[in-house]
Coordinates of C-alpha atoms in Angstrom, one line a residue:
X729 CA 223.2 -18.9 126.6
X730 CA 220.4 -16.5 125.8
X731 CA 220.3 -14.8 122.5
X732 CA 220.0 -11.3 124.0
X733 CA 220.8 -9.5 127.2
X734 CA 219.2 -6.2 128.1
X735 CA 220.1 -3.9 131.0
X736 CA 218.0 -1.2 132.5
X737 CA 217.8 0.9 135.6
X738 CA 214.1 0.1 136.0
X739 CA 212.0 -2.7 134.6
X740 CA 208.2 -2.8 134.7
X741 CA 206.4 -6.1 134.1
X742 CA 203.0 -5.4 132.8
X743 CA 201.7 -2.7 130.3
X744 CA 198.3 -2.1 131.9
X745 CA 197.3 1.2 133.7
X746 CA 199.6 0.6 136.7
X747 CA 202.6 -0.4 134.6
X748 CA 202.3 2.4 132.1
X749 CA 201.9 5.0 134.9
X750 CA 205.0 3.6 136.7
X751 CA 207.1 3.6 133.5
X752 CA 206.1 7.1 132.5
X753 CA 207.1 8.8 135.8
X754 CA 210.3 6.8 136.1
X755 CA 211.4 7.5 132.5
X756 CA 210.6 11.2 133.0
X757 CA 212.7 11.2 136.1
X758 CA 215.7 10.1 134.1
X759 CA 215.7 6.3 134.6
X760 CA 216.5 4.0 131.8
X761 CA 213.1 2.3 131.9
X762 CA 211.6 -0.7 130.0
X763 CA 208.2 -2.3 130.1
X764 CA 207.8 -6.0 129.4
X765 CA 204.4 -7.4 128.5
X766 CA 203.1 -10.6 127.0
X767 CA 200.7 -8.9 124.6
X768 CA 201.4 -7.1 121.4
X769 CA 199.4 -4.1 122.5
X770 CA 199.7 -1.4 125.2
X771 CA 197.1 -1.0 127.9
X772 CA 196.6 -4.4 129.4
X773 CA 193.2 -6.2 129.2
X774 CA 191.3 -3.2 130.5
X775 CA 192.5 -0.9 127.7
X776 CA 192.8 -3.6 125.0
X777 CA 192.3 -2.2 121.5
X778 CA 192.4 1.4 122.5
X779 CA 195.2 2.2 120.1
X780 CA 193.3 0.9 117.1
X781 CA 189.8 2.0 118.3
X782 CA 190.0 4.9 120.7
X783 CA 187.1 5.2 123.1
X784 CA 188.5 6.1 126.4
X785 CA 190.1 9.6 126.8
X786 CA 191.8 8.5 129.9
X787 CA 193.5 5.6 128.1
X788 CA 194.5 7.8 125.2
X789 CA 196.2 10.3 127.6
X790 CA 198.1 7.5 129.3
X791 CA 199.2 5.8 126.1
X792 CA 200.3 9.1 124.6
X793 CA 202.3 10.0 127.6
X794 CA 204.0 6.7 127.6
X795 CA 204.9 7.0 123.9
X796 CA 206.6 10.4 124.6
X797 CA 208.2 9.4 127.9
X798 CA 211.3 7.8 126.5
X799 CA 210.6 4.5 128.1
X800 CA 211.3 1.4 126.0
X801 CA 208.9 -1.4 125.3
X802 CA 209.5 -5.1 124.9
X803 CA 206.1 -6.3 123.7
X804 CA 205.2 -10.0 123.3
X805 CA 207.7 -10.8 126.1
X806 CA 206.8 -13.4 128.7
X807 CA 208.8 -13.5 131.9
X808 CA 209.2 -17.1 132.7
X809 CA 211.7 -17.1 135.7
X810 CA 213.7 -14.9 138.0
X811 CA 216.8 -17.0 138.6
X812 CA 218.8 -14.4 140.4
X813 CA 218.2 -11.0 142.2
X814 CA 218.3 -8.3 139.5
X815 CA 217.7 -10.7 136.6
X816 CA 214.6 -11.9 134.7
X817 CA 214.5 -14.7 132.2
X818 CA 212.0 -13.9 129.4
X819 CA 211.0 -15.1 126.0
X820 CA 210.6 -12.7 123.1
X821 CA 209.7 -13.8 119.6
X822 CA 210.1 -17.4 120.7
X823 CA 213.7 -16.7 121.8
X824 CA 215.1 -16.6 125.3
X825 CA 216.5 -13.3 126.6
X826 CA 217.8 -12.0 129.9
X827 CA 216.7 -8.7 131.3
X828 CA 218.8 -7.1 134.0
X829 CA 217.4 -4.5 136.3
X830 CA 218.3 -2.4 139.4
X831 CA 214.7 -1.7 140.3
X832 CA 211.7 -3.8 139.4
X833 CA 208.0 -2.8 139.4
X834 CA 205.5 -5.6 139.2
X835 CA 202.2 -4.6 137.6
X836 CA 201.0 -8.1 136.5
X837 CA 197.3 -7.3 136.7
X838 CA 194.4 -9.8 137.4
X839 CA 192.4 -12.4 135.7
X840 CA 188.8 -13.6 135.9
X841 CA 187.7 -15.9 138.7
X842 CA 185.7 -19.0 137.6
X843 CA 183.9 -21.1 140.1
X844 CA 182.8 -24.6 139.0
X845 CA 179.2 -25.6 138.8
X846 CA 177.6 -28.5 136.9
X847 CA 178.0 -27.8 133.2
X848 CA 180.5 -25.0 133.5
X849 CA 182.8 -26.7 131.0
X850 CA 180.2 -26.9 128.2
X851 CA 181.0 -25.1 125.0
X852 CA 179.1 -21.8 125.3
X853 CA 180.0 -21.1 128.9
X854 CA 182.7 -18.4 128.9
X855 CA 184.2 -15.7 131.0
X856 CA 182.5 -12.2 130.6
X857 CA 185.8 -10.4 129.9
X858 CA 187.0 -13.1 127.5
X859 CA 183.7 -13.0 125.5
X860 CA 183.9 -9.3 125.1
X861 CA 187.5 -9.4 123.9
X862 CA 186.5 -12.1 121.4
X863 CA 183.5 -10.1 120.2
X864 CA 185.6 -6.9 119.7
X865 CA 188.1 -8.9 117.6
X866 CA 185.4 -10.2 115.2
X867 CA 184.1 -13.4 116.9
X868 CA 180.4 -13.4 115.8
X869 CA 177.9 -12.7 118.6
X870 CA 175.3 -10.9 116.5
X871 CA 171.8 -12.3 117.1
X872 CA 173.1 -14.7 119.8
X873 CA 171.2 -15.0 123.0
X874 CA 173.5 -14.2 125.9
X875 CA 172.9 -14.5 129.7
X876 CA 175.5 -12.6 131.8
X877 CA 176.1 -13.8 135.4
X878 CA 178.5 -13.9 138.3
X879 CA 179.7 -10.9 140.2
X880 CA 181.3 -7.5 139.9
X881 CA 181.0 -4.2 137.9
X882 CA 182.5 -6.1 134.9
X883 CA 179.1 -7.7 134.3
X884 CA 177.5 -4.4 133.3
X885 CA 180.5 -3.3 131.3
X886 CA 180.5 -6.6 129.3
X887 CA 176.7 -6.4 128.7
X888 CA 177.0 -2.8 127.5
X889 CA 179.9 -3.8 125.2
X890 CA 178.1 -6.8 123.7
X891 CA 175.0 -5.0 122.6
X892 CA 176.7 -2.8 119.9
X893 CA 178.1 -6.1 118.5
X894 CA 174.5 -7.2 117.8
X895 CA 174.2 -9.6 120.8
X896 CA 170.9 -10.2 122.5
X897 CA 171.6 -9.8 126.2
X898 CA 168.7 -11.5 127.9
X899 CA 169.6 -10.8 131.5
X900 CA 172.3 -9.9 134.0
X901 CA 172.5 -11.8 137.3
X902 CA 174.6 -10.4 140.1
X903 CA 175.2 -12.7 143.1
X904 CA 175.5 -9.8 145.6
X905 CA 172.4 -8.7 147.3
X906 CA 170.4 -5.5 146.5
X907 CA 171.3 -4.3 150.0
X908 CA 175.1 -4.5 149.2
X909 CA 174.7 -3.0 145.7
X910 CA 172.7 -0.1 147.1
X911 CA 175.3 0.5 149.7
X912 CA 178.0 0.5 147.0
X913 CA 176.0 3.0 145.0
X914 CA 176.0 5.4 148.0
X915 CA 179.7 5.0 148.2
X916 CA 180.0 6.2 144.6
X917 CA 178.6 9.6 145.7
X918 CA 182.2 10.3 146.8
X919 CA 183.4 9.5 143.3
X920 CA 181.2 11.5 140.9
X921 CA 182.9 10.3 137.7
X922 CA 182.4 6.6 138.7
X923 CA 178.7 7.3 139.7
X924 CA 178.1 9.1 136.3
X925 CA 179.8 6.2 134.5
X926 CA 177.6 3.6 136.3
X927 CA 174.4 5.6 135.6
X928 CA 175.2 6.0 131.9
X929 CA 176.0 2.3 131.6
X930 CA 172.7 1.3 133.3
X931 CA 170.8 3.8 131.1
X932 CA 172.3 2.2 127.9
X933 CA 171.1 -1.2 129.2
X934 CA 167.5 -0.2 129.7
X935 CA 165.2 -3.2 129.0
X936 CA 167.8 -5.7 130.2
X937 CA 166.8 -7.2 133.6
X938 CA 169.5 -6.7 136.2
X939 CA 168.9 -9.0 139.1
X940 CA 170.7 -9.0 142.4
X941 CA 171.0 -11.9 144.8
X942 CA 170.9 -14.3 141.8
X943 CA 173.5 -17.0 140.9
X944 CA 173.8 -20.0 138.6
X945 CA 173.0 -23.5 139.6
X946 CA 173.9 -25.4 136.5
X947 CA 174.3 -25.2 132.7
X948 CA 172.6 -27.8 130.5
X949 CA 173.2 -29.0 126.9
X950 CA 174.5 -32.0 125.0
X951 CA 177.5 -30.9 123.1
X952 CA 176.7 -27.2 123.3
X953 CA 175.1 -25.0 126.0
X954 CA 171.3 -24.9 125.7
X955 CA 170.1 -23.3 128.9
X956 CA 171.3 -22.1 132.3
X957 CA 169.4 -22.5 135.6
X958 CA 169.5 -19.6 138.0
X959 CA 168.3 -19.2 141.6
X960 CA 167.7 -16.5 144.1
X961 CA 167.9 -18.9 147.0
X962 CA 164.1 -19.3 147.1
X963 CA 163.2 -20.5 143.7
X964 CA 165.0 -21.7 140.6
X965 CA 164.3 -21.0 136.9
X966 CA 165.9 -21.7 133.5
X967 CA 166.7 -19.4 130.7
X968 CA 167.4 -20.7 127.2
X969 CA 170.6 -19.1 125.7
X970 CA 173.4 -19.6 123.3
X971 CA 176.1 -18.2 125.5
X972 CA 176.5 -17.8 129.3
X973 CA 179.1 -15.2 130.2
X974 CA 179.9 -16.0 133.8
X975 CA 182.7 -14.8 136.1
X976 CA 182.9 -14.1 139.8
X977 CA 185.1 -11.0 139.8
X978 CA 188.9 -10.9 139.5
X979 CA 191.9 -12.6 141.2
X980 CA 195.4 -11.1 141.2
X981 CA 198.2 -12.5 139.1
X982 CA 200.7 -13.2 141.9
X983 CA 202.7 -16.0 140.3
X984 CA 205.7 -13.8 139.4
X985 CA 205.7 -12.0 142.7
X986 CA 205.7 -15.3 144.5
X987 CA 208.5 -16.6 142.3
X988 CA 210.5 -13.5 143.3
X989 CA 209.9 -14.3 147.0
X990 CA 207.4 -11.5 147.7
X991 CA 205.2 -12.0 150.7
X992 CA 201.4 -12.1 150.3
X993 CA 198.7 -10.9 152.7
X994 CA 195.1 -12.2 152.2
X995 CA 196.1 -13.4 148.7
X996 CA 197.5 -10.0 147.6
X997 CA 201.1 -8.8 147.5
X998 CA 202.0 -7.0 150.7
X999 CA 203.5 -3.5 150.1
X1000 CA 204.5 -0.6 152.2
X1001 CA 203.6 3.1 151.8
X1002 CA 205.9 3.4 148.8
X1003 CA 204.5 0.3 147.1
X1004 CA 207.7 -1.6 148.0
X1005 CA 207.4 -5.4 148.5
X1006 CA 209.2 -7.5 151.1
X1007 CA 211.9 -8.1 148.5
X1008 CA 214.6 -5.4 148.2
X1009 CA 214.3 -3.2 145.1
X1010 CA 211.0 -4.8 144.0
X1011 CA 207.8 -2.8 144.0
X1012 CA 204.2 -3.8 143.1
X1013 CA 201.2 -1.8 141.9
X1014 CA 197.7 -2.3 140.7
X1015 CA 195.5 -5.3 141.0
X1016 CA 198.2 -7.7 142.6
X1017 CA 198.0 -5.5 145.7
X1018 CA 194.2 -5.2 145.7
X1019 CA 191.3 -5.2 143.1
X1020 CA 190.6 -1.5 142.7
X1021 CA 190.2 -0.6 139.0
X1022 CA 192.2 1.5 136.6
X1023 CA 192.2 4.7 138.5
X1024 CA 193.5 3.1 141.7
X1025 CA 196.1 1.2 139.7
X1026 CA 197.4 4.4 138.0
X1027 CA 197.9 6.2 141.3
X1028 CA 199.7 3.2 142.8
X1029 CA 201.8 2.9 139.6
X1030 CA 202.9 6.5 139.8
X1031 CA 203.9 6.1 143.5
X1032 CA 205.9 2.9 142.7
X1033 CA 207.6 4.6 139.7
X1034 CA 208.6 7.7 141.7
X1035 CA 209.7 5.7 144.7
X1036 CA 211.8 3.3 142.5
X1037 CA 213.3 6.4 140.8
X1038 CA 214.3 7.9 144.1
X1039 CA 211.7 10.7 143.8
X1040 CA 210.4 10.3 147.4
X1041 CA 208.6 13.6 147.8
X1042 CA 206.7 13.2 144.5
X1043 CA 205.6 9.7 145.6
X1044 CA 204.4 11.1 149.0
X1045 CA 202.4 13.8 147.3
X1046 CA 200.2 11.1 145.9
X1047 CA 199.5 9.3 149.2
X1048 CA 196.2 11.1 149.9
X1049 CA 194.9 10.4 146.4
X1050 CA 195.8 6.8 146.8
X1051 CA 194.0 6.7 150.2
X1052 CA 190.8 7.8 148.5
X1053 CA 191.0 5.1 145.9
X1054 CA 191.8 2.6 148.6
X1055 CA 188.4 3.5 150.2
X1056 CA 186.8 2.8 146.9
X1057 CA 188.7 -0.5 146.7
X1058 CA 187.5 -1.5 150.1
X1059 CA 183.9 -0.7 149.3
X1060 CA 184.2 -2.7 146.1
X1061 CA 185.4 -5.8 148.0
X1062 CA 182.6 -5.5 150.6
X1063 CA 179.8 -5.0 148.1
X1064 CA 180.8 -7.9 145.8
X1065 CA 182.1 -10.4 148.4
X1066 CA 181.1 -13.9 147.4
X1067 CA 178.2 -15.5 149.1
X1068 CA 178.8 -18.8 150.9
X1069 CA 176.3 -20.6 148.7
X1070 CA 178.8 -20.4 145.8
X1071 CA 181.1 -22.8 147.6
X1072 CA 178.5 -25.6 147.3
X1073 CA 177.6 -25.2 143.6
X1074 CA 179.9 -27.9 142.5
X1075 CA 179.1 -31.6 143.2
X1076 CA 181.9 -34.1 143.8
X1077 CA 181.7 -35.2 140.2
X1078 CA 182.0 -31.6 138.8
X1079 CA 185.3 -31.0 137.1
X1080 CA 187.5 -28.6 139.0
X1081 CA 190.7 -28.8 136.9
X1082 CA 189.8 -28.7 133.2
X1083 CA 193.3 -29.1 131.9
X1084 CA 193.8 -32.5 133.7
X1085 CA 190.1 -33.5 134.0
X1086 CA 190.2 -33.7 137.9
X1087 CA 186.9 -33.5 139.8
X1088 CA 186.3 -31.6 143.0
X1089 CA 185.6 -34.9 144.8
X1090 CA 189.0 -36.2 143.8
X1091 CA 190.9 -33.3 145.4
X1092 CA 188.7 -33.1 148.5
X1093 CA 190.6 -36.1 149.8
X1094 CA 193.8 -34.0 150.2
X1095 CA 194.8 -31.6 152.9
X1096 CA 196.2 -28.8 150.8
X1097 CA 197.0 -27.6 147.3
X1098 CA 200.5 -29.1 147.2
X1099 CA 199.2 -32.6 148.1
X1100 CA 196.4 -32.3 145.5
X1101 CA 198.9 -31.4 142.8
X1102 CA 201.3 -34.2 143.7
X1103 CA 198.7 -36.9 143.8
X1104 CA 196.0 -35.9 141.3
X1105 CA 197.8 -33.7 138.8
X1106 CA 195.3 -30.9 139.6
X1107 CA 197.0 -27.6 138.5
X1108 CA 199.6 -29.4 136.4
X1109 CA 198.1 -28.5 133.0
X1110 CA 198.6 -25.7 130.6
X1111 CA 197.1 -22.9 132.8
X1112 CA 199.4 -24.1 135.6
X1113 CA 196.6 -23.9 138.2
X1114 CA 195.5 -20.3 137.4
X1115 CA 191.9 -21.4 137.0
X1116 CA 191.5 -24.4 139.3
X1117 CA 193.9 -23.0 141.9
X1118 CA 191.8 -19.8 142.3
X1119 CA 188.7 -21.9 142.5
X1120 CA 190.3 -24.2 145.2
X1121 CA 191.2 -21.2 147.2
X1122 CA 187.6 -19.9 147.1
X1123 CA 185.9 -23.2 147.7
X1124 CA 188.4 -25.0 150.0
X1125 CA 190.4 -22.1 151.4
X1126 CA 193.7 -23.4 150.1
X1127 CA 196.5 -20.9 149.5
X1128 CA 199.2 -21.2 146.9
X1129 CA 202.3 -22.0 149.0
X1130 CA 204.9 -21.3 146.4
X1131 CA 205.6 -21.0 142.7
X1132 CA 208.2 -22.9 140.8
X1133 CA 209.7 -21.8 137.5
X1134 CA 208.7 -21.5 134.8
X1135 CA 206.0 -19.0 135.7
X1136 CA 204.5 -19.5 132.3
X1137 CA 204.9 -22.4 129.8
X1138 CA 208.4 -22.0 128.4
X1139 CA 210.7 -23.3 125.7
X1140 CA 213.3 -25.9 126.8
X1141 CA 216.1 -23.7 125.5
X1142 CA 214.9 -21.0 127.8
X1143 CA 215.0 -23.3 130.8
X1144 CA 218.5 -24.4 129.8
X1145 CA 219.7 -20.8 129.6
X1146 CA 218.5 -20.3 133.2
X1147 CA 221.3 -22.5 134.5
X1148 CA 223.8 -20.4 132.6
X1149 CA 222.7 -17.1 134.1
X1150 CA 225.3 -14.9 135.7
X1151 CA 224.6 -12.4 138.5
X1152 CA 224.0 -8.8 137.2
X1153 CA 226.5 -6.2 138.3
X1154 CA 225.8 -4.7 141.7
X1155 CA 226.2 -1.0 140.7
X1156 CA 223.8 0.8 138.4
X1157 CA 225.2 1.4 134.9
X1158 CA 225.4 4.9 133.5
X1159 CA 222.8 5.7 130.8
X1160 CA 224.0 4.2 127.5
X1161 CA 224.0 6.1 124.2
X1162 CA 222.6 3.0 122.5
X1163 CA 219.4 3.1 124.6
X1164 CA 216.5 4.4 122.5
X1165 CA 212.8 4.7 123.1
X1166 CA 210.3 2.1 121.8
X1167 CA 210.3 1.5 118.1
X1168 CA 208.1 -1.0 116.3
X1169 CA 207.2 -2.7 119.5
X1170 CA 210.8 -3.8 120.2
X1171 CA 213.0 -2.8 123.1
X1172 CA 215.8 -0.7 121.5
X1173 CA 218.1 -0.8 124.5
X1174 CA 221.6 -2.0 124.0
X1175 CA 221.8 -5.8 123.6
X1176 CA 224.5 -8.4 123.5
X1177 CA 224.3 -11.2 121.0
X1178 CA 225.7 -14.5 122.0

């Protein structure tokens, strides 16, 4: 059996902007609410480090509201399976635990999209968001020559964040055309705060070339990156650098929603006007429903939290605000849509699956993702297909058909405990006097030791 069992009215998976927003309104509505997150900090990747080094007033307001909402936090908790309706199997402090719920909000966020090209596995080729996170936590980038490339607003944010760390940002290459970027800029006129943010960011990057309609062809070096070759479709040139921060936007983390049986639409979790998924009592908000940024995620999170708490009128009052951010989300998707040339960057001998060392040519022989996994071990490594699966979808059009537990790498004793799980009670429990708000990063709800 598991070491601990927790019981809540509402459980939120993910402590980013959407998850925190959902938890705040649900807890304030009287629900016994808990947030589960893999990381030891609040705010997800986008607000990483805000508690220790405040820089975003918006983040500070959200974090402060959560701290005073009465919601509980189970930090460093990984959800590895959903064996039964109303029950999650998680690991906390390397120990299995069961989390029972009556309503569930999935706010699992997104991750960077990497597309393979010759040399992309060389040391020195990294994701933009990953590099910035490393730099903020002390990884030395001072004096290092960095080329930033790929697609999306994250490129500018990363370049801006690296310069105060002493990095020499040589150039920023955006694969989207100038025409699309200018069209997106016009859209920002309806979002003055976003337009001001973009203008200030570009101002702080004066002197750094920002090229549109440019993408990588290959990275070269022996045991370490030495240079990257870029193209605008007419000519190619090389730039010597120490690091190449390259990512092609974001892809949603839909593994847990799939494991729960949630339906997808165009790669995202399908939800109704109340953010409810196709699975009863399960809601979804933020990037898994569409890549729209922190503002959009927060509005969706509040709608999901209110709807799950039975506060229908309060949820409906936010529909117009969400509609506006959905227009921004649609403009974002249109402006930074990937150009077809990116599908042909990788040669047949280019590695697609880094975990199992499987090339693109090896998996082209198969008809779909399932066959490729069975016969080539592609997607069977530590990342469980999160990197190569997203690349295969972008290049070959393959969809992830299903997800088998564990959703994340798990301890054997956690998997054993799954077979001993019992269905949660059908009726919602009354608030327990033992339930307490977050303290020292641990969920202080009533627990049962076995």
